[in-house]
């Protein structure tokens, strides 16, 4: 069987709700220590259906329970202790703004001000973000303020010393970010900085390469631009101009 055939078989059985398939003697998915003998082998599987390409949507595994809502997501996060970031945080910073917004901004992680207030982007970087949203909107005659958009982060707890979130922290918290995005269903997402771009798009490219063009998360257009903290550094003035251009594109796309 070619690797392609194996993948098709696995996808087919995943669609049927089968979660684990073990080759005799070789476990392909982790199982509890006391797990007995493998329950399936390829020899036991019924024949494959004809090779008709599956509709595209079947490949999208649901990320969220039906009728998900921000309220439910917040309740599911609870007093989260799923990763080490819980140890140093004061508060979980869930996100804020218009829950029915057509536009969601995704940052990296709360900093000290956000950890103290429970709200995203309220420190210096946050003030710059507010200025960028409201300044661009005013200049482009688009009648929105910060309160009209939704703002959240990839991880909801402040990392110690404001270090970048680690891959396992991003993965654990990413499920809640994806549920937020699915529940809000914005017309566009703006990923602020490399961490947000990586979490949302899974890409390893730098912001400089990705910014200015549209990408996609599921069916939602995603614009990547510089993180406001980066723009606060005095030697990044070119980037500042580019970020305003990116934002202009986003606002016209969403609100025209
Ligand atoms: N930087 C972020 O990425 N998020 C915040 O909420 C604040 C600063």
Coordinates of C-alpha atoms and ligand atoms in Angstrom, one line a residue:
X1 CA 0.0 0.0 0.0
X2 CA 1.4 3.4 -0.9
X3 CA 1.6 6.2 1.7
X4 CA -1.2 7.9 -0.3
X5 CA -3.4 4.9 0.0
X6 CA -2.8 4.6 3.7
X7 CA -3.7 8.2 4.2
X8 CA -6.9 7.8 2.2
X9 CA -7.8 4.7 4.3
X10 CA -7.2 6.6 7.5
X11 CA -9.2 9.6 6.4
X12 CA -12.1 7.3 5.4
X13 CA -12.2 5.6 8.8
X14 CA -11.8 8.9 10.6
X15 CA -14.9 10.1 8.7
X16 CA -16.7 7.0 10.0
X17 CA -15.8 8.1 13.6
X18 CA -13.0 5.5 14.1
X19 CA -10.3 7.2 16.1
X20 CA -7.5 4.6 16.4
X21 CA -6.2 2.1 14.0
X22 CA -3.4 -0.2 15.1
X23 CA -1.1 -2.2 12.9
X24 CA -0.6 -5.6 14.7
X25 CA 2.2 -5.0 17.2
X26 CA 2.7 -1.3 16.2
X27 CA 0.6 1.3 18.0
X28 CA 0.0 4.4 15.8
X29 CA -1.8 6.5 18.4
X30 CA -1.0 6.7 22.1
X31 CA -3.2 4.7 24.3
X32 CA -3.6 4.2 28.1
X33 CA -0.9 2.0 29.6
X34 CA -3.3 -0.8 30.3
X35 CA -4.6 -1.0 26.7
X36 CA -5.0 -4.6 25.6
X37 CA -4.2 -6.0 22.2
X38 CA -4.8 -3.7 19.2
X39 CA -8.5 -3.6 18.2
X40 CA -8.1 -3.1 14.4
X41 CA -5.6 -4.3 11.9
X42 CA -5.6 -3.4 8.2
X43 CA -6.4 -7.0 7.5
X44 CA -9.7 -6.7 9.4
X45 CA -10.8 -3.5 7.6
X46 CA -13.7 -3.7 5.2
X47 CA -12.9 -2.8 1.5
X48 CA -12.4 0.8 0.5
X49 CA -15.2 2.6 -1.3
X50 CA -14.6 3.7 -4.9
X51 CA -12.1 6.5 -5.4
X52 CA -14.4 9.5 -5.5
X53 CA -12.8 12.6 -4.2
X54 CA -14.3 13.7 -0.9
X55 CA -16.0 17.1 -0.9
X56 CA -13.6 19.7 0.5
X57 CA -15.5 20.4 3.6
X58 CA -15.1 16.8 4.9
X59 CA -11.4 17.5 5.4
X60 CA -12.3 20.2 8.0
X61 CA -12.6 18.4 11.3
X62 CA -15.0 20.4 13.5
X63 CA -13.1 22.5 16.0
X64 CA -15.9 23.3 18.3
X65 CA -19.1 22.0 19.8
X66 CA -22.3 22.8 18.0
X67 CA -23.8 26.2 18.9
X68 CA -20.5 27.3 20.5
X69 CA -20.4 30.7 21.9
X70 CA -17.8 33.0 23.5
X71 CA -19.6 32.5 26.8
X72 CA -19.3 28.7 26.6
X73 CA -15.6 28.9 25.5
X74 CA -14.8 31.1 28.5
X75 CA -16.6 28.7 30.8
X76 CA -14.7 25.8 29.3
X77 CA -11.4 27.6 29.9
X78 CA -12.4 27.9 33.5
X79 CA -9.6 28.4 36.0
X80 CA -7.2 26.8 33.4
X81 CA -4.3 24.8 34.6
X82 CA -3.6 23.0 31.3
X83 CA -0.1 24.4 30.9
X84 CA 2.7 26.0 32.9
X85 CA 1.6 29.5 32.1
X86 CA -1.1 29.3 34.8
X87 CA 1.7 29.4 37.4
X88 CA 2.7 33.0 36.8
X89 CA -0.5 34.6 35.7
X90 CA -2.8 36.8 37.7
X91 CA -5.7 36.6 35.4
X92 CA -6.8 34.8 32.2
X93 CA -7.1 37.4 29.4
X94 CA -9.9 36.0 27.3
X95 CA -10.3 38.8 24.7
X96 CA -12.6 41.8 24.5
X97 CA -14.7 43.8 22.0
X98 CA -17.7 43.2 19.8
X99 CA -18.6 39.5 20.0
X100 CA -20.3 39.8 16.6
X101 CA -17.5 41.6 15.0
X102 CA -16.6 41.3 11.4
X103 CA -13.0 41.7 12.3
X104 CA -10.8 39.9 14.8
X105 CA -7.3 40.9 15.8
X106 CA -5.1 38.2 17.2
X107 CA -2.0 39.1 19.2
X108 CA 0.6 36.9 20.9
X109 CA 0.1 36.9 24.7
X110 CA -0.9 39.2 27.5
X111 CA 1.8 41.4 29.0
X112 CA 2.0 42.9 32.5
X113 CA -0.8 45.5 31.9
X114 CA -3.1 42.9 30.4
X115 CA -2.4 40.4 33.2
X116 CA -3.3 43.1 35.7
X117 CA -6.5 44.3 34.0
X118 CA -7.7 41.1 32.4
X119 CA -8.1 42.9 29.1
X120 CA -6.0 42.4 25.9
X121 CA -3.8 45.2 24.4
X122 CA -4.2 47.9 27.1
X123 CA -0.5 48.6 27.6
X124 CA 1.7 50.7 25.3
X125 CA 1.4 48.2 22.4
X126 CA -2.3 48.2 23.0
X127 CA -2.5 52.0 22.8
X128 CA -0.7 51.9 19.5
X129 CA -3.0 49.3 18.2
X130 CA -6.0 51.4 19.2
X131 CA -4.5 54.4 17.5
X132 CA -3.8 52.4 14.4
X133 CA -7.4 51.0 14.2
X134 CA -9.1 54.3 15.0
X135 CA -6.6 56.5 13.1
X136 CA -6.8 54.4 9.9
X137 CA -10.6 54.2 10.1
X138 CA -11.0 57.9 10.5
X139 CA -8.6 58.7 7.7
X140 CA -10.4 56.3 5.4
X141 CA -13.9 57.4 6.4
X142 CA -14.8 54.1 8.0
X143 CA -17.0 54.6 11.0
X144 CA -15.6 52.2 13.5
X145 CA -13.7 52.4 16.8
X146 CA -11.8 49.8 18.7
X147 CA -15.0 48.7 20.4
X148 CA -16.4 47.5 17.1
X149 CA -13.7 44.8 16.6
X150 CA -12.8 41.8 18.7
X151 CA -9.2 41.5 20.1
X152 CA -7.7 38.4 21.6
X153 CA -4.4 36.6 21.9
X154 CA -3.0 33.2 21.0
X155 CA -2.3 32.3 24.6
X156 CA -4.6 33.7 27.3
X157 CA -2.0 33.8 30.2
X158 CA 1.0 36.0 30.5
X159 CA 4.3 34.1 29.9
X160 CA 7.0 34.8 32.5
X161 CA 9.3 37.7 31.6
X162 CA 7.0 38.3 28.5
X163 CA 8.9 35.5 26.7
X164 CA 7.3 34.1 23.5
X165 CA 4.8 31.3 24.1
X166 CA 6.2 27.8 23.6
X167 CA 4.8 25.4 21.0
X168 CA 3.0 23.2 23.6
X169 CA 1.4 26.3 25.2
X170 CA 0.3 27.6 21.8
X171 CA -1.2 24.2 20.9
X172 CA -3.1 23.9 24.2
X173 CA -4.4 27.4 24.2
X174 CA -4.8 27.4 20.4
X175 CA -7.9 25.2 20.6
X176 CA -9.7 28.1 22.4
X177 CA -8.4 30.7 19.9
X178 CA -9.8 28.5 17.1
X179 CA -13.1 28.2 18.9
X180 CA -13.3 31.9 19.4
X181 CA -12.6 32.4 15.7
X182 CA -15.2 29.8 14.8
X183 CA -17.8 31.3 17.1
X184 CA -17.3 34.9 15.9
X185 CA -17.0 33.9 12.2
X186 CA -15.5 37.3 11.3
X187 CA -15.2 38.5 7.7
X188 CA -11.4 38.8 8.2
X189 CA -8.7 38.1 10.8
X190 CA -5.7 40.3 11.3
X191 CA -2.7 38.3 12.8
X192 CA -0.4 40.6 14.7
X193 CA 3.2 39.3 14.5
X194 CA 4.9 36.0 14.0
X195 CA 3.4 34.1 16.9
X196 CA -0.2 34.9 15.8
X197 CA 0.6 34.2 12.1
X198 CA 2.1 30.8 13.1
X199 CA -0.8 29.9 15.3
X200 CA -3.5 30.9 12.8
X201 CA -1.8 29.9 9.6
X202 CA 0.7 27.2 10.8
X203 CA 3.3 29.0 8.7
X204 CA 7.0 29.2 9.5
X205 CA 7.5 32.3 7.2
X206 CA 8.5 35.6 8.8
X207 CA 6.1 38.5 9.0
X208 CA 8.0 40.5 6.5
X209 CA 7.3 37.8 3.9
X210 CA 3.7 37.2 4.8
X211 CA 2.4 40.7 5.4
X212 CA 0.4 42.7 2.9
X213 CA -1.2 39.6 1.3
X214 CA -4.3 37.7 2.1
X215 CA -4.0 34.2 3.5
X216 CA -6.7 31.9 4.7
X217 CA -7.7 30.3 8.0
X218 CA -10.4 27.8 7.0
X219 CA -12.5 30.0 4.8
X220 CA -11.7 33.3 6.5
X221 CA -9.2 35.7 4.9
X222 CA -6.3 36.5 7.2
X223 CA -4.0 39.5 6.9
X224 CA -0.6 39.2 8.7
X225 CA 1.0 42.4 9.8
X226 CA 3.6 43.6 12.3
X227 CA 3.0 43.3 16.0
X228 CA 2.5 46.8 17.6
X229 CA 5.3 46.1 20.1
X230 CA 7.7 45.7 17.1
X231 CA 6.4 49.0 15.7
X232 CA 7.2 50.8 19.0
X233 CA 10.9 50.3 18.4
X234 CA 12.3 53.6 17.0
X235 CA 14.2 51.9 14.2
X236 CA 11.1 50.2 12.7
X237 CA 9.5 53.3 11.1
X238 CA 9.3 51.7 7.7
X239 CA 7.4 48.8 9.2
X240 CA 5.0 51.2 10.8
X241 CA 4.1 52.6 7.4
X242 CA 3.6 49.1 6.0
X243 CA 1.4 48.1 9.0
X244 CA -0.8 51.1 8.3
X245 CA -1.1 50.0 4.7
X246 CA -2.0 46.5 5.8
X247 CA -4.6 47.8 8.2
X248 CA -6.1 50.1 5.5
X249 CA -6.5 47.0 3.3
X250 CA -8.2 45.1 6.1
X251 CA -10.6 47.8 7.0
X252 CA -11.7 48.4 3.4
X253 CA -12.1 44.7 2.8
X254 CA -14.2 44.3 5.9
X255 CA -16.3 47.5 6.0
X256 CA -16.6 48.8 2.4
Ligands
LIG1 N1 1.0 42.0 23.3 C1 0.1 41.1 22.9 O1 0.5 40.3 22.0 N2 -1.1 41.0 23.4 C2 -1.5 41.8 24.3 O2 -2.6 41.6 24.8 C3 -0.6 42.8 24.8 C4 0.6 42.9 24.2

